[in-house]
Amino acid sequence: MDLRKYNLTEEQKEYFIHHTAGYQPFIIDDTRQVVGRGAWPPPTSEYEWFYTQKAKSNATQIKHWGEGHHMVVDRTKVDAHVWSLMSQHNESLRLMFNDFINLAVDTGSNLASVLEIGCNDGALLLSALEAGCEHAIGYDLEPRHSKIFDLLSTITGNKIEFYNEGYNSLLHTLPNCKSADLVIANAVMCHLSDPLHFIKFLSTITNKLLLISCGVHIGQKDEMSINFHGTPKQYGATQFPDVFTHHTTISKELFLYSLKECGFKEIYEIGHRDGYPSQQWYYGQNNMGFIASK
C-alpha cells in the first residue's frame, strides 16, 4: 500500500511510524517504508540485514514497535543495497495482495462493504476501498491497530471501522461480528485448530464474496485431511488448543468441499505469477489465494 498519494503531513507520517505494527508493506514516502512481514525474506546471506536488525531493538536506523521489533526503514540511513532488497521484497507482497483485491472486486458486483478478519494495519481494506468498496470493517486482536485506522479514516475520508476482537476457536465464532459483501481472511486459518468451523463462520458473515488465503496441501486423491505442522505453540496471548500452531494446512479436496458445503457456488484459485513471492513460499506456506462467491 502506497500512502504517498494521500499527501500525509510530516506529523501524520511520524504518527504512522510510531503506531504501525510494521507487518504490512506500506510506503510512507520516498525514503521510508515498512518492512512487510507478510512473507519473511528468505533466510539467505543477502537478507542477513533483515534478521540482524530484527534482533537489535536499539538499532538507530530502525523504528521499532513492540516486542517483535517490527521495522520502518529509512533509505537515508541504510546501505543502498539493503534498501534495494527491502524494496523488492515489499513490492512482491504489494503486487500479490493488490492482485488478490482487484481480482475479488472484478469478480463480484456491487461490493459496497468489505470486512477483514485479522486486519492488522488495514492495508487490504484500504486497497479494497481504492478498488471501489465504500465501507470497511476490520477486526484484530491487537488494540494498537485502532490508531492506524483513525489515521486512515482521516486521510482518505472513507468510513473505516476497527474492532479489537478476534475469532474464537473454542466458540467457533467472533461474537457480534458484522457481515459484508466482501469478506477477507488473509493468513488467519494457518493459526487455527478448527479450520472447518472457521470456514463455516466466514460463510455466515459473507454476503457475496470471500477472499481467503490459507495453507492448502495436495494429498492423495479424495484426501480429506488437516495437517498441524510443527510443535503446538502459543500464538500471542492464546494458548493450546485455541491456537494449535502457526502453520495449519487443509487438503485442497477438503477445502473446496467445505466451501461448497457452506454455500459458495463458484470457487476461483489464484495462481502464482511472476513478481509474487517465490512459488515455494506461495504454495508451501500460508498465502495461496482463493475467491469464493455465493
PDB file of C-alpha atoms in Angstrom:
ATOM      1  CA  MET A   1       0.000   0.000   0.000  1.00  0.00           C
ATOM      2  CA  ASP A   2       1.410   3.357  -1.103  1.00  0.00           C
ATOM      3  CA  LEU A   3       0.479   6.199   1.234  1.00  0.00           C
ATOM      4  CA  ARG A   4       2.210   8.863  -0.859  1.00  0.00           C
ATOM      5  CA  LYS A   5      -0.972   9.512  -2.844  1.00  0.00           C
ATOM      6  CA  TYR A   6      -2.617  10.828   0.337  1.00  0.00           C
ATOM      7  CA  ASN A   7      -0.021  13.591   0.841  1.00  0.00           C
ATOM      8  CA  LEU A   8       0.475  12.956   4.542  1.00  0.00           C
ATOM      9  CA  THR A   9       1.889  15.761   6.611  1.00  0.00           C
ATOM     10  CA  GLU A  10       5.172  15.094   8.387  1.00  0.00           C
ATOM     11  CA  GLU A  11       3.230  14.903  11.623  1.00  0.00           C
ATOM     12  CA  GLN A  12       0.923  12.242  10.151  1.00  0.00           C
ATOM     13  CA  LYS A  13       3.909  10.280   8.848  1.00  0.00           C
ATOM     14  CA  GLU A  14       5.518  10.273  12.275  1.00  0.00           C
ATOM     15  CA  TYR A  15       2.202   9.246  13.801  1.00  0.00           C
ATOM     16  CA  PHE A  16       2.019   6.315  11.384  1.00  0.00           C
ATOM     17  CA  ILE A  17       5.620   5.290  12.072  1.00  0.00           C
ATOM     18  CA  HIS A  18       5.060   5.445  15.802  1.00  0.00           C
ATOM     19  CA  HIS A  19       1.907   3.322  15.755  1.00  0.00           C
ATOM     20  CA  THR A  20       2.323   0.894  12.846  1.00  0.00           C
ATOM     21  CA  ALA A  21       2.658  -2.807  13.607  1.00  0.00           C
ATOM     22  CA  GLY A  22       5.263  -2.956  10.861  1.00  0.00           C
ATOM     23  CA  TYR A  23       3.801  -6.088   9.259  1.00  0.00           C
ATOM     24  CA  GLN A  24       2.268  -4.869   6.005  1.00  0.00           C
ATOM     25  CA  PRO A  25       4.390  -3.293   3.226  1.00  0.00           C
ATOM     26  CA  PHE A  26       3.339   0.347   3.410  1.00  0.00           C
ATOM     27  CA  ILE A  27       5.261   3.021   1.501  1.00  0.00           C
ATOM     28  CA  ILE A  28       5.276   6.085   3.739  1.00  0.00           C
ATOM     29  CA  ASP A  29       7.233   8.438   1.486  1.00  0.00           C
ATOM     30  CA  ASP A  30      10.185   8.320  -0.920  1.00  0.00           C
ATOM     31  CA  THR A  31      12.639   7.494   1.859  1.00  0.00           C
ATOM     32  CA  ARG A  32      10.689   5.366   4.350  1.00  0.00           C
ATOM     33  CA  GLN A  33       8.929   2.022   4.056  1.00  0.00           C
ATOM     34  CA  VAL A  34       7.592  -0.581   6.451  1.00  0.00           C
ATOM     35  CA  VAL A  35       9.335  -3.943   6.127  1.00  0.00           C
ATOM     36  CA  GLY A  36       6.475  -6.218   5.069  1.00  0.00           C
ATOM     37  CA  ARG A  37       6.495  -9.385   7.126  1.00  0.00           C
ATOM     38  CA  GLY A  38       3.503 -10.956   5.421  1.00  0.00           C
ATOM     39  CA  ALA A  39       6.158 -13.108   3.783  1.00  0.00           C
ATOM     40  CA  TRP A  40       9.505 -13.214   5.513  1.00  0.00           C
ATOM     41  CA  PRO A  41      12.542 -12.587   3.310  1.00  0.00           C
ATOM     42  CA  PRO A  42      14.423 -15.820   2.568  1.00  0.00           C
ATOM     43  CA  PRO A  43      16.988 -16.712   5.270  1.00  0.00           C
ATOM     44  CA  THR A  44      19.940 -16.222   2.953  1.00  0.00           C
ATOM     45  CA  SER A  45      23.126 -14.199   3.340  1.00  0.00           C
ATOM     46  CA  GLU A  46      21.636 -11.430   1.190  1.00  0.00           C
ATOM     47  CA  TYR A  47      18.896 -10.844   3.744  1.00  0.00           C
ATOM     48  CA  GLU A  48      21.118 -11.117   6.807  1.00  0.00           C
ATOM     49  CA  TRP A  49      20.427  -7.410   7.386  1.00  0.00           C
ATOM     50  CA  PHE A  50      16.746  -8.139   7.989  1.00  0.00           C
ATOM     51  CA  TYR A  51      17.302 -10.781  10.621  1.00  0.00           C
ATOM     52  CA  THR A  52      20.158  -8.872  12.237  1.00  0.00           C
ATOM     53  CA  GLN A  53      18.124  -5.680  12.583  1.00  0.00           C
ATOM     54  CA  LYS A  54      15.096  -7.609  13.761  1.00  0.00           C
ATOM     55  CA  ALA A  55      17.161  -8.801  16.714  1.00  0.00           C
ATOM     56  CA  LYS A  56      18.554  -5.361  17.584  1.00  0.00           C
ATOM     57  CA  SER A  57      15.976  -3.344  19.434  1.00  0.00           C
ATOM     58  CA  ASN A  58      18.414  -0.463  19.879  1.00  0.00           C
ATOM     59  CA  ALA A  59      19.275  -0.044  16.182  1.00  0.00           C
ATOM     60  CA  THR A  60      19.283   3.683  15.465  1.00  0.00           C
ATOM     61  CA  GLN A  61      18.151   3.466  11.838  1.00  0.00           C
ATOM     62  CA  ILE A  62      15.048   1.428  12.684  1.00  0.00           C
ATOM     63  CA  LYS A  63      11.823   2.487  14.327  1.00  0.00           C
ATOM     64  CA  HIS A  64      10.644  -0.477  16.414  1.00  0.00           C
ATOM     65  CA  TRP A  65       7.208  -1.258  17.740  1.00  0.00           C
ATOM     66  CA  GLY A  66       6.533  -3.795  20.462  1.00  0.00           C
ATOM     67  CA  GLU A  67       8.442  -6.926  21.366  1.00  0.00           C
ATOM     68  CA  GLY A  68       8.550  -8.200  17.789  1.00  0.00           C
ATOM     69  CA  HIS A  69      10.962  -5.433  16.704  1.00  0.00           C
ATOM     70  CA  HIS A  70       8.865  -4.579  13.659  1.00  0.00           C
ATOM     71  CA  MET A  71      10.554  -2.104  11.401  1.00  0.00           C
ATOM     72  CA  VAL A  72      10.292   1.048   9.377  1.00  0.00           C
ATOM     73  CA  VAL A  73      13.447   1.538   7.323  1.00  0.00           C
ATOM     74  CA  ASP A  74      14.822   4.925   6.302  1.00  0.00           C
ATOM     75  CA  ARG A  75      16.563   4.997   2.922  1.00  0.00           C
ATOM     76  CA  THR A  76      18.968   7.698   4.089  1.00  0.00           C
ATOM     77  CA  LYS A  77      20.213   5.559   6.975  1.00  0.00           C
ATOM     78  CA  VAL A  78      20.819   2.154   5.398  1.00  0.00           C
ATOM     79  CA  ASP A  79      23.088   0.802   2.688  1.00  0.00           C
ATOM     80  CA  ALA A  80      21.745   1.269  -0.867  1.00  0.00           C
ATOM     81  CA  HIS A  81      21.849  -2.488  -1.469  1.00  0.00           C
ATOM     82  CA  VAL A  82      19.810  -3.134   1.678  1.00  0.00           C
ATOM     83  CA  TRP A  83      17.227  -0.570   0.573  1.00  0.00           C
ATOM     84  CA  SER A  84      17.009  -2.167  -2.875  1.00  0.00           C
ATOM     85  CA  LEU A  85      16.480  -5.653  -1.457  1.00  0.00           C
ATOM     86  CA  MET A  86      13.883  -4.456   1.021  1.00  0.00           C
ATOM     87  CA  SER A  87      12.034  -2.522  -1.691  1.00  0.00           C
ATOM     88  CA  GLN A  88      11.950  -5.577  -3.973  1.00  0.00           C
ATOM     89  CA  HIS A  89      10.693  -7.744  -1.128  1.00  0.00           C
ATOM     90  CA  ASN A  90       7.938  -5.264  -0.298  1.00  0.00           C
ATOM     91  CA  GLU A  91       6.944  -4.824  -3.931  1.00  0.00           C
ATOM     92  CA  SER A  92       6.391  -8.585  -4.332  1.00  0.00           C
ATOM     93  CA  LEU A  93       3.943  -8.504  -1.425  1.00  0.00           C
ATOM     94  CA  ARG A  94       2.152  -5.392  -2.679  1.00  0.00           C
ATOM     95  CA  LEU A  95       1.775  -6.889  -6.164  1.00  0.00           C
ATOM     96  CA  MET A  96       0.341 -10.125  -4.805  1.00  0.00           C
ATOM     97  CA  PHE A  97      -2.131  -8.529  -2.400  1.00  0.00           C
ATOM     98  CA  ASN A  98      -3.205  -5.888  -4.927  1.00  0.00           C
ATOM     99  CA  ASP A  99      -3.901  -8.716  -7.363  1.00  0.00           C
ATOM    100  CA  PHE A 100      -5.943 -10.538  -4.728  1.00  0.00           C
ATOM    101  CA  ILE A 101      -8.078  -7.468  -4.052  1.00  0.00           C
ATOM    102  CA  ASN A 102      -8.515  -6.420  -7.680  1.00  0.00           C
ATOM    103  CA  LEU A 103      -9.450  -9.944  -8.764  1.00  0.00           C
ATOM    104  CA  ALA A 104     -12.020 -10.147  -5.981  1.00  0.00           C
ATOM    105  CA  VAL A 105     -13.574  -6.777  -6.780  1.00  0.00           C
ATOM    106  CA  ASP A 106     -13.627  -7.594 -10.507  1.00  0.00           C
ATOM    107  CA  THR A 107     -15.275 -10.964  -9.775  1.00  0.00           C
ATOM    108  CA  GLY A 108     -18.046  -9.543  -7.607  1.00  0.00           C
ATOM    109  CA  SER A 109     -20.621  -6.884  -8.302  1.00  0.00           C
ATOM    110  CA  ASN A 110     -21.817  -4.007  -6.144  1.00  0.00           C
ATOM    111  CA  LEU A 111     -19.412  -4.865  -3.323  1.00  0.00           C
ATOM    112  CA  ALA A 112     -20.252  -1.881  -1.167  1.00  0.00           C
ATOM    113  CA  SER A 113     -18.875  -3.195   2.127  1.00  0.00           C
ATOM    114  CA  VAL A 114     -15.638  -5.033   2.884  1.00  0.00           C
ATOM    115  CA  LEU A 115     -14.746  -6.774   6.153  1.00  0.00           C
ATOM    116  CA  GLU A 116     -11.466  -8.380   7.185  1.00  0.00           C
ATOM    117  CA  ILE A 117     -10.771 -10.832   9.986  1.00  0.00           C
ATOM    118  CA  GLY A 118      -7.209 -10.272  11.252  1.00  0.00           C
ATOM    119  CA  CYS A 119      -6.864  -6.924   9.501  1.00  0.00           C
ATOM    120  CA  ASN A 120      -3.569  -5.724  11.062  1.00  0.00           C
ATOM    121  CA  ASP A 121      -2.996  -2.093   9.962  1.00  0.00           C
ATOM    122  CA  GLY A 122      -5.694  -2.261   7.282  1.00  0.00           C
ATOM    123  CA  ALA A 123      -3.660  -2.367   4.062  1.00  0.00           C
ATOM    124  CA  LEU A 124      -6.016  -4.818   2.334  1.00  0.00           C
ATOM    125  CA  LEU A 125      -9.090  -2.927   3.451  1.00  0.00           C
ATOM    126  CA  LEU A 126      -7.624   0.320   2.129  1.00  0.00           C
ATOM    127  CA  SER A 127      -6.852  -1.402  -1.183  1.00  0.00           C
ATOM    128  CA  ALA A 128     -10.455  -2.606  -1.378  1.00  0.00           C
ATOM    129  CA  LEU A 129     -11.715   0.926  -0.792  1.00  0.00           C
ATOM    130  CA  GLU A 130      -9.444   2.214  -3.546  1.00  0.00           C
ATOM    131  CA  ALA A 131     -10.823  -0.534  -5.825  1.00  0.00           C
ATOM    132  CA  GLY A 132     -14.404   0.626  -5.320  1.00  0.00           C
ATOM    133  CA  CYS A 133     -15.764  -0.601  -1.978  1.00  0.00           C
ATOM    134  CA  GLU A 134     -17.387   2.113   0.104  1.00  0.00           C
ATOM    135  CA  HIS A 135     -17.271   0.952   3.728  1.00  0.00           C
ATOM    136  CA  ALA A 136     -14.515  -1.013   5.508  1.00  0.00           C
ATOM    137  CA  ILE A 137     -14.655  -3.010   8.747  1.00  0.00           C
ATOM    138  CA  GLY A 138     -11.618  -4.565  10.395  1.00  0.00           C
ATOM    139  CA  TYR A 139     -11.276  -6.992  13.306  1.00  0.00           C
ATOM    140  CA  ASP A 140      -7.982  -7.746  15.015  1.00  0.00           C
ATOM    141  CA  LEU A 141      -6.747  -8.923  18.403  1.00  0.00           C
ATOM    142  CA  GLU A 142      -4.177  -6.124  18.674  1.00  0.00           C
ATOM    143  CA  PRO A 143      -5.745  -2.888  20.025  1.00  0.00           C
ATOM    144  CA  ARG A 144      -2.928  -0.656  18.741  1.00  0.00           C
ATOM    145  CA  HIS A 145      -4.211  -1.013  15.179  1.00  0.00           C
ATOM    146  CA  SER A 146      -7.070   1.315  16.089  1.00  0.00           C
ATOM    147  CA  LYS A 147      -4.677   4.271  15.908  1.00  0.00           C
ATOM    148  CA  ILE A 148      -3.720   3.465  12.318  1.00  0.00           C
ATOM    149  CA  PHE A 149      -7.409   3.099  11.432  1.00  0.00           C
ATOM    150  CA  ASP A 150      -8.061   6.538  12.889  1.00  0.00           C
ATOM    151  CA  LEU A 151      -5.363   7.951  10.623  1.00  0.00           C
ATOM    152  CA  LEU A 152      -6.652   6.081   7.542  1.00  0.00           C
ATOM    153  CA  SER A 153     -10.146   7.449   8.116  1.00  0.00           C
ATOM    154  CA  THR A 154      -8.751  10.969   8.385  1.00  0.00           C
ATOM    155  CA  ILE A 155      -6.549  10.907   5.283  1.00  0.00           C
ATOM    156  CA  THR A 156      -8.961   9.040   2.994  1.00  0.00           C
ATOM    157  CA  GLY A 157     -12.310  10.445   4.113  1.00  0.00           C
ATOM    158  CA  ASN A 158     -13.705   6.904   3.917  1.00  0.00           C
ATOM    159  CA  LYS A 159     -15.749   5.133   6.544  1.00  0.00           C
ATOM    160  CA  ILE A 160     -13.305   2.693   8.171  1.00  0.00           C
ATOM    161  CA  GLU A 161     -14.250   0.877  11.375  1.00  0.00           C
ATOM    162  CA  PHE A 162     -11.933  -1.076  13.667  1.00  0.00           C
ATOM    163  CA  TYR A 163     -12.968  -3.590  16.334  1.00  0.00           C
ATOM    164  CA  ASN A 164     -10.496  -5.025  18.813  1.00  0.00           C
ATOM    165  CA  GLU A 165     -11.858  -8.564  18.603  1.00  0.00           C
ATOM    166  CA  GLY A 166     -10.608 -11.867  17.234  1.00  0.00           C
ATOM    167  CA  TYR A 167     -12.083 -15.152  16.078  1.00  0.00           C
ATOM    168  CA  ASN A 168     -12.557 -17.560  18.996  1.00  0.00           C
ATOM    169  CA  SER A 169     -11.694 -21.173  18.129  1.00  0.00           C
ATOM    170  CA  LEU A 170     -13.315 -22.516  21.286  1.00  0.00           C
ATOM    171  CA  LEU A 171     -16.650 -20.900  20.397  1.00  0.00           C
ATOM    172  CA  HIS A 172     -16.094 -21.146  16.623  1.00  0.00           C
ATOM    173  CA  THR A 173     -17.217 -17.578  16.105  1.00  0.00           C
ATOM    174  CA  LEU A 174     -16.446 -13.912  16.546  1.00  0.00           C
ATOM    175  CA  PRO A 175     -19.329 -12.702  18.747  1.00  0.00           C
ATOM    176  CA  ASN A 176     -21.398  -9.862  17.307  1.00  0.00           C
ATOM    177  CA  CYS A 177     -19.367  -9.826  14.100  1.00  0.00           C
ATOM    178  CA  LYS A 178     -20.905  -7.794  11.304  1.00  0.00           C
ATOM    179  CA  SER A 179     -21.384  -9.085   7.761  1.00  0.00           C
ATOM    180  CA  ALA A 180     -20.178  -7.609   4.475  1.00  0.00           C
ATOM    181  CA  ASP A 181     -20.421  -8.038   0.733  1.00  0.00           C
ATOM    182  CA  LEU A 182     -16.704  -8.877   0.534  1.00  0.00           C
ATOM    183  CA  VAL A 183     -15.030 -10.743   3.409  1.00  0.00           C
ATOM    184  CA  ILE A 184     -11.242 -11.150   3.617  1.00  0.00           C
ATOM    185  CA  ALA A 185      -9.367 -13.747   5.675  1.00  0.00           C
ATOM    186  CA  ASN A 186      -5.664 -13.462   4.906  1.00  0.00           C
ATOM    187  CA  ALA A 187      -3.283 -15.893   6.639  1.00  0.00           C
ATOM    188  CA  VAL A 188      -5.650 -16.460   9.565  1.00  0.00           C
ATOM    189  CA  MET A 189      -6.591 -20.110   9.155  1.00  0.00           C
ATOM    190  CA  CYS A 190      -2.927 -21.129   9.382  1.00  0.00           C
ATOM    191  CA  HIS A 191      -3.070 -20.237  13.096  1.00  0.00           C
ATOM    192  CA  LEU A 192      -6.277 -22.075  13.936  1.00  0.00           C
ATOM    193  CA  SER A 193      -7.085 -25.510  15.286  1.00  0.00           C
ATOM    194  CA  ASP A 194     -10.621 -25.527  13.818  1.00  0.00           C
ATOM    195  CA  PRO A 195     -10.349 -24.603  10.100  1.00  0.00           C
ATOM    196  CA  LEU A 196     -13.652 -26.261   9.149  1.00  0.00           C
ATOM    197  CA  HIS A 197     -15.552 -24.277  11.750  1.00  0.00           C
ATOM    198  CA  PHE A 198     -13.698 -21.144  10.620  1.00  0.00           C
ATOM    199  CA  ILE A 199     -14.816 -21.658   7.020  1.00  0.00           C
ATOM    200  CA  LYS A 200     -18.384 -22.140   8.243  1.00  0.00           C
ATOM    201  CA  PHE A 201     -18.132 -18.939  10.295  1.00  0.00           C
ATOM    202  CA  LEU A 202     -16.824 -17.000   7.275  1.00  0.00           C
ATOM    203  CA  SER A 203     -19.797 -18.212   5.240  1.00  0.00           C
ATOM    204  CA  THR A 204     -22.205 -16.742   7.798  1.00  0.00           C
ATOM    205  CA  ILE A 205     -20.734 -13.221   7.528  1.00  0.00           C
ATOM    206  CA  THR A 206     -20.168 -13.229   3.744  1.00  0.00           C
ATOM    207  CA  ASN A 207     -22.979 -11.643   1.764  1.00  0.00           C
ATOM    208  CA  LYS A 208     -21.486 -12.124  -1.695  1.00  0.00           C
ATOM    209  CA  LEU A 209     -17.770 -12.884  -1.960  1.00  0.00           C
ATOM    210  CA  LEU A 210     -14.994 -14.394   0.159  1.00  0.00           C
ATOM    211  CA  LEU A 211     -11.294 -13.738  -0.439  1.00  0.00           C
ATOM    212  CA  ILE A 212      -9.265 -16.225   1.563  1.00  0.00           C
ATOM    213  CA  SER A 213      -5.571 -17.024   1.580  1.00  0.00           C
ATOM    214  CA  CYS A 214      -4.512 -20.058   3.543  1.00  0.00           C
ATOM    215  CA  GLY A 215      -2.300 -23.112   3.607  1.00  0.00           C
ATOM    216  CA  VAL A 216      -3.544 -25.806   1.229  1.00  0.00           C
ATOM    217  CA  HIS A 217      -1.711 -29.098   0.777  1.00  0.00           C
ATOM    218  CA  ILE A 218      -2.063 -31.523  -2.107  1.00  0.00           C
ATOM    219  CA  GLY A 219      -2.663 -35.020  -0.766  1.00  0.00           C
ATOM    220  CA  GLN A 220      -3.779 -38.278  -2.292  1.00  0.00           C
ATOM    221  CA  LYS A 221      -6.912 -38.358  -4.420  1.00  0.00           C
ATOM    222  CA  ASP A 222     -10.028 -37.653  -2.341  1.00  0.00           C
ATOM    223  CA  GLU A 223      -7.892 -36.954   0.733  1.00  0.00           C
ATOM    224  CA  MET A 224      -9.877 -35.123   3.400  1.00  0.00           C
ATOM    225  CA  SER A 225      -7.222 -34.038   5.860  1.00  0.00           C
ATOM    226  CA  ILE A 226      -5.986 -31.244   8.092  1.00  0.00           C
ATOM    227  CA  ASN A 227      -2.289 -31.040   8.988  1.00  0.00           C
ATOM    228  CA  PHE A 228      -0.905 -29.315  12.063  1.00  0.00           C
ATOM    229  CA  HIS A 229       2.724 -28.722  11.140  1.00  0.00           C
ATOM    230  CA  GLY A 230       5.315 -28.305  13.843  1.00  0.00           C
ATOM    231  CA  THR A 231       5.028 -28.388  17.607  1.00  0.00           C
ATOM    232  CA  PRO A 232       1.937 -26.914  19.289  1.00  0.00           C
ATOM    233  CA  LYS A 233       2.804 -23.402  20.377  1.00  0.00           C
ATOM    234  CA  GLN A 234       1.411 -20.283  21.909  1.00  0.00           C
ATOM    235  CA  TYR A 235       0.428 -17.546  19.471  1.00  0.00           C
ATOM    236  CA  GLY A 236       0.094 -14.177  21.127  1.00  0.00           C
ATOM    237  CA  ALA A 237      -1.951 -14.499  24.292  1.00  0.00           C
ATOM    238  CA  THR A 238      -3.887 -17.502  23.000  1.00  0.00           C
ATOM    239  CA  GLN A 239      -2.859 -20.999  24.011  1.00  0.00           C
ATOM    240  CA  PHE A 240      -3.466 -24.600  23.026  1.00  0.00           C
ATOM    241  CA  PRO A 241      -5.889 -25.775  21.790  1.00  0.00           C
ATOM    242  CA  ASP A 242      -7.468 -22.467  20.789  1.00  0.00           C
ATOM    243  CA  VAL A 243      -4.427 -21.889  18.582  1.00  0.00           C
ATOM    244  CA  PHE A 244      -2.580 -25.063  17.704  1.00  0.00           C
ATOM    245  CA  THR A 245       0.300 -23.883  15.599  1.00  0.00           C
ATOM    246  CA  HIS A 246       1.403 -21.254  13.106  1.00  0.00           C
ATOM    247  CA  HIS A 247       1.066 -23.414  10.005  1.00  0.00           C
ATOM    248  CA  THR A 248      -2.189 -25.333   9.837  1.00  0.00           C
ATOM    249  CA  THR A 249      -2.963 -26.590   6.326  1.00  0.00           C
ATOM    250  CA  ILE A 250      -6.002 -28.245   4.820  1.00  0.00           C
ATOM    251  CA  SER A 251      -6.105 -30.600   1.853  1.00  0.00           C
ATOM    252  CA  LYS A 252      -7.399 -28.951  -1.295  1.00  0.00           C
ATOM    253  CA  GLU A 253     -10.105 -31.607  -1.618  1.00  0.00           C
ATOM    254  CA  LEU A 254     -11.446 -30.872   1.865  1.00  0.00           C
ATOM    255  CA  PHE A 255     -11.039 -27.119   1.467  1.00  0.00           C
ATOM    256  CA  LEU A 256     -13.066 -26.958  -1.756  1.00  0.00           C
ATOM    257  CA  TYR A 257     -15.664 -29.379  -0.395  1.00  0.00           C
ATOM    258  CA  SER A 258     -16.069 -27.253   2.737  1.00  0.00           C
ATOM    259  CA  LEU A 259     -16.576 -24.046   0.797  1.00  0.00           C
ATOM    260  CA  LYS A 260     -19.259 -25.662  -1.329  1.00  0.00           C
ATOM    261  CA  GLU A 261     -20.988 -27.211   1.700  1.00  0.00           C
ATOM    262  CA  CYS A 262     -21.095 -23.732   3.230  1.00  0.00           C
ATOM    263  CA  GLY A 263     -22.968 -22.246   0.289  1.00  0.00           C
ATOM    264  CA  PHE A 264     -20.221 -20.952  -2.011  1.00  0.00           C
ATOM    265  CA  LYS A 265     -21.137 -21.837  -5.569  1.00  0.00           C
ATOM    266  CA  GLU A 266     -18.118 -20.672  -7.580  1.00  0.00           C
ATOM    267  CA  ILE A 267     -14.514 -21.009  -6.404  1.00  0.00           C
ATOM    268  CA  TYR A 268     -11.547 -19.481  -8.201  1.00  0.00           C
ATOM    269  CA  GLU A 269      -7.946 -20.386  -7.380  1.00  0.00           C
ATOM    270  CA  ILE A 270      -5.495 -17.505  -7.781  1.00  0.00           C
ATOM    271  CA  GLY A 271      -2.404 -18.956  -9.426  1.00  0.00           C
ATOM    272  CA  HIS A 272       1.122 -17.764  -8.771  1.00  0.00           C
ATOM    273  CA  ARG A 273       2.555 -15.261 -11.242  1.00  0.00           C
ATOM    274  CA  ASP A 274       5.855 -13.535 -11.851  1.00  0.00           C
ATOM    275  CA  GLY A 275       6.587 -10.855  -9.314  1.00  0.00           C
ATOM    276  CA  TYR A 276       4.876 -12.604  -6.384  1.00  0.00           C
ATOM    277  CA  PRO A 277       6.927 -14.062  -3.527  1.00  0.00           C
ATOM    278  CA  SER A 278       8.561 -17.323  -4.623  1.00  0.00           C
ATOM    279  CA  GLN A 279       6.436 -20.295  -5.668  1.00  0.00           C
ATOM    280  CA  GLN A 280       7.978 -22.286  -2.839  1.00  0.00           C
ATOM    281  CA  TRP A 281       6.582 -19.771  -0.360  1.00  0.00           C
ATOM    282  CA  TYR A 282       3.289 -19.266  -2.189  1.00  0.00           C
ATOM    283  CA  TYR A 283       2.359 -22.923  -2.465  1.00  0.00           C
ATOM    284  CA  GLY A 284       4.213 -24.110   0.622  1.00  0.00           C
ATOM    285  CA  GLN A 285       3.198 -21.622   3.292  1.00  0.00           C
ATOM    286  CA  ASN A 286       0.017 -19.740   4.121  1.00  0.00           C
ATOM    287  CA  ASN A 287      -0.962 -17.313   1.391  1.00  0.00           C
ATOM    288  CA  MET A 288      -2.287 -19.238  -1.586  1.00  0.00           C
ATOM    289  CA  GLY A 289      -5.327 -17.235  -2.663  1.00  0.00           C
ATOM    290  CA  PHE A 290      -8.913 -18.275  -3.410  1.00  0.00           C
ATOM    291  CA  ILE A 291     -12.063 -16.340  -4.282  1.00  0.00           C
ATOM    292  CA  ALA A 292     -15.419 -17.944  -3.464  1.00  0.00           C
ATOM    293  CA  SER A 293     -18.781 -16.467  -4.430  1.00  0.00           C
ATOM    294  CA  LYS A 294     -22.321 -17.193  -3.284  1.00  0.00           C
TER     295      LYS A 294
END
